[in-house]
Short mmCIF file of C-alpha atoms and ligand atoms in Angstrom, two decimals:
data_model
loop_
_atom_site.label_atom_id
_atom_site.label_comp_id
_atom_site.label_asym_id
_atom_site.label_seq_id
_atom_site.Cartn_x
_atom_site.Cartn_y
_atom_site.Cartn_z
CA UNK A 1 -10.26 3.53 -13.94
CA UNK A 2 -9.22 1.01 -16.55
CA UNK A 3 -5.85 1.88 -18.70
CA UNK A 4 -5.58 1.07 -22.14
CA UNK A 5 -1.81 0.27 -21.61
CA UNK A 6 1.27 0.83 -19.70
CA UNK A 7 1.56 3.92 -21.26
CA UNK A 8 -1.68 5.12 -20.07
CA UNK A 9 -1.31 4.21 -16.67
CA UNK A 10 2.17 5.72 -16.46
CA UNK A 11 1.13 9.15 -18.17
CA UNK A 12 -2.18 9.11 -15.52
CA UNK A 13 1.02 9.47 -12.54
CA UNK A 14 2.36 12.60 -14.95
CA UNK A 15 -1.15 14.07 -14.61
CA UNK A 16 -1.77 13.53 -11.77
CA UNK A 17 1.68 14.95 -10.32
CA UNK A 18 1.46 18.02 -12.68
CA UNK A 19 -2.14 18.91 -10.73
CA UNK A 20 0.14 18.94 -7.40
CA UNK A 21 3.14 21.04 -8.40
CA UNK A 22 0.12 23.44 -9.96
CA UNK A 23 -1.90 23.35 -6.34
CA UNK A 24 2.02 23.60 -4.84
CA UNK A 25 2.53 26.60 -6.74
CA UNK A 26 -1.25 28.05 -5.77
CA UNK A 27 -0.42 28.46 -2.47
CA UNK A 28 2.87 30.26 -2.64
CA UNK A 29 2.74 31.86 0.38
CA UNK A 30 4.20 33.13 3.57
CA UNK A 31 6.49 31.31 5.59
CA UNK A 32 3.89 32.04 8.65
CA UNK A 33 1.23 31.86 6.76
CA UNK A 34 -1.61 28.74 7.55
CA UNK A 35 -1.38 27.43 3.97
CA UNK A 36 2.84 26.86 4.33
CA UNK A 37 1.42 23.16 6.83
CA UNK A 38 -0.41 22.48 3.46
CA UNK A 39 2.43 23.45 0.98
CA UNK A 40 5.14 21.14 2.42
CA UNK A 41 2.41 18.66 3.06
CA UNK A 42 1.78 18.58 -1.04
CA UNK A 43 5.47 19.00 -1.41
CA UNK A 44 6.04 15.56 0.05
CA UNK A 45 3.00 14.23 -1.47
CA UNK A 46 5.05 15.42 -4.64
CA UNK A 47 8.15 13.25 -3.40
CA UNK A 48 6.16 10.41 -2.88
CA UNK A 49 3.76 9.97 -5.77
CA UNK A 50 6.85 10.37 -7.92
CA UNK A 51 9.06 7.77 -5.70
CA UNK A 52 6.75 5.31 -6.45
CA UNK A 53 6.38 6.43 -10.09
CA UNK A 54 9.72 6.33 -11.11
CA UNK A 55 10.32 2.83 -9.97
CA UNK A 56 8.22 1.04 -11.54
CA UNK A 57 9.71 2.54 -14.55
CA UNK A 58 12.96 1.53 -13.47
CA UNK A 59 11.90 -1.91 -12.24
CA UNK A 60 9.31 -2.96 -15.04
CA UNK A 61 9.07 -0.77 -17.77
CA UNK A 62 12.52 0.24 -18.60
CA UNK A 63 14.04 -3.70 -18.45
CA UNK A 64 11.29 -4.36 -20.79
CA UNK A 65 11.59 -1.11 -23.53
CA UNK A 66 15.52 -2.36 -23.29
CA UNK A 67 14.62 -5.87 -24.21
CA UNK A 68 12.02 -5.04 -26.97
CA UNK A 69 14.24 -2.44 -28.40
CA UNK A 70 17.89 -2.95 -28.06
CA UNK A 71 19.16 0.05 -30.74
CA UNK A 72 17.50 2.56 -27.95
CA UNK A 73 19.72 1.68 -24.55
CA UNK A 74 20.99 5.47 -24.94
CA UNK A 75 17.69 6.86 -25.03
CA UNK A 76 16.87 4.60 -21.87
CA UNK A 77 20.02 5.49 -20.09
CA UNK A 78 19.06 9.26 -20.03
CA UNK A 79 16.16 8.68 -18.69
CA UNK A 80 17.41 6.41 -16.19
CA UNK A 81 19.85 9.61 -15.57
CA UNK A 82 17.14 12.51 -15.03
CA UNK A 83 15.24 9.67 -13.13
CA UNK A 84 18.23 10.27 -10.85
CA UNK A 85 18.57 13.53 -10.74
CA UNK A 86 14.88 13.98 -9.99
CA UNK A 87 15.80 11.74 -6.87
CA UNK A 88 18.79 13.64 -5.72
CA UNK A 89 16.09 16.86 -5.47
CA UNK A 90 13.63 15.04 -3.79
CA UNK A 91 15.54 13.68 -1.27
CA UNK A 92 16.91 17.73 -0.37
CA UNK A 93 13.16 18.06 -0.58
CA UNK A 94 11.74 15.43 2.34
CA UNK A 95 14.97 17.01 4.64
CA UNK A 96 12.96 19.99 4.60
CA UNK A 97 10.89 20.71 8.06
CA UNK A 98 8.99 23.39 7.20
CA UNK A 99 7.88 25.51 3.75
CA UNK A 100 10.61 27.98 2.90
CA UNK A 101 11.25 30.20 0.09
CA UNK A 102 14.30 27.34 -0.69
CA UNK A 103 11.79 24.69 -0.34
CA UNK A 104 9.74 26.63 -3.18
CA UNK A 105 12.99 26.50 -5.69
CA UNK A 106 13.96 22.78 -5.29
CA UNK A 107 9.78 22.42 -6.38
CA UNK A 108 9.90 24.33 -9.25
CA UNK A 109 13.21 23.31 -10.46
CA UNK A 110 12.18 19.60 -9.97
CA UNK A 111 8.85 20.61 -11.66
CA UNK A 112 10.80 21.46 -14.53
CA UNK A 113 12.75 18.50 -14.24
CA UNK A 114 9.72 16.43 -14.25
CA UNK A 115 8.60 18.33 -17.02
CA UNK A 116 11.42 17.52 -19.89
CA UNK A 117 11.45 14.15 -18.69
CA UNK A 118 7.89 13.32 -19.43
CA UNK A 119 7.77 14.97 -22.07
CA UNK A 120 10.15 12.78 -23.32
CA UNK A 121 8.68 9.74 -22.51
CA UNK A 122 5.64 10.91 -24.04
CA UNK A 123 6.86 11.69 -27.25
CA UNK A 124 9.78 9.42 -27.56
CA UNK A 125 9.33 5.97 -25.54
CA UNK A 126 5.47 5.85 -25.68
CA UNK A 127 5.44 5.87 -29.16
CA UNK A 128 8.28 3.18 -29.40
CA UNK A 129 7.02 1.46 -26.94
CA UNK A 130 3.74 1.41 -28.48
CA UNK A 131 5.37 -0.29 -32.01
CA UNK A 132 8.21 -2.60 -30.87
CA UNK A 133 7.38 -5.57 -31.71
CA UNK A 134 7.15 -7.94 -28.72
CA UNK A 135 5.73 -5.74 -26.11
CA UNK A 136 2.42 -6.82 -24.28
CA UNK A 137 1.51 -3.09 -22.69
CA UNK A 138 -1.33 -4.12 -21.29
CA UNK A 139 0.11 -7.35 -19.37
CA UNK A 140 3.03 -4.68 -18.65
CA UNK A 141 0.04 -2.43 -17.35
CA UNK A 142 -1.10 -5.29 -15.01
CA UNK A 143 2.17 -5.55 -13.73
CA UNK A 144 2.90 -1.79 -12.90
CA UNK A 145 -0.26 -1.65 -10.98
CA UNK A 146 0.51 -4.07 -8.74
CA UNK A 147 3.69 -2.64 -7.85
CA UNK A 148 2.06 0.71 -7.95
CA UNK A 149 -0.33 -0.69 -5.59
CA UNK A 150 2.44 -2.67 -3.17
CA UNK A 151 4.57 0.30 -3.19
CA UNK A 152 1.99 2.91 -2.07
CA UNK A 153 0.33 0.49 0.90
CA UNK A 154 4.29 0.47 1.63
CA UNK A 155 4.40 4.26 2.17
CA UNK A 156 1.04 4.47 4.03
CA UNK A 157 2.07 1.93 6.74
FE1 FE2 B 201 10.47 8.27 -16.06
FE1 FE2 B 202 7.20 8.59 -16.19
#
């Protein structure tokens, strides 16, 4: 799959998580049930798609929307702050060693999390990021993808 941009690339992560915390929430189940191996399995899958997600923001996209567009550091800085408290879930997340009705709240309030926050970036830094003048997207898309790619082979090893 080819990307247009950065933009593109980053928003096909936000899909692509939003399908698991929708399959997470499918199989709200018992505790005992056969289907609780697969819910904390997706849960972590959860954790780490979004690890890897959020930095490359941090380490590539964000240095670059603060270079191109120096008036918006505030608007970068509260992303950089729900990036953070995204983590702080995740990591009570991954201490988790089985599916539990707790486990189920720190998804869906993360999911929620995850939900202001891109819809932030879709409607406020895509589009700025799309106009400031100086940004190459799609040499920033290159980039992302190969830390994308480095960071995932990372977490499969
Ligand atoms: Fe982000
Ligand atoms: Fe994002």
């Amino acid at each position: 799959m080819e990307y247009r941009d950065a933009c593109e690339l980053l928003d096909a992560d936000h899909i692509a998580v939003k399908h698991l915390f929708v399959g997470y929430a499918r199989l709200a189940v018992a505790p005992d049930s056969p289907d609780a191996v697969n819910r904390l399995d997706i849960a972590m899958k959860i954790c780490d798609e979004l690890s890897v997600h959020a930095q490359i923001e941090e380490e590539i996209f964000y240095p670059a929307l603060r270079e191109a567009l120096p008036a918006d550091g505030d608007l970068l800085d509260e992303a950089e702050e729900e990036h953070a408290q995204a983590k702080a879930l995740i990591a009570q997340i991954r201490e988790a060693g089985a599916a539990s009705a707790e486990v189920d709240d720190l998804v869906a309030r993360l999911n929620r999390a995850i939900e202001h926050h891109v819809k932030e970036e879709r409607d406020e830094l895509f589009p700025k990021a799309r106009t400031a003048p100086g940004m190459d997207l799609v040499a920033l898309r290159d980039q992302l993808r190969q830390r994308q790619q480095e960071l995932v082979s990372m977490t499969a090893a």
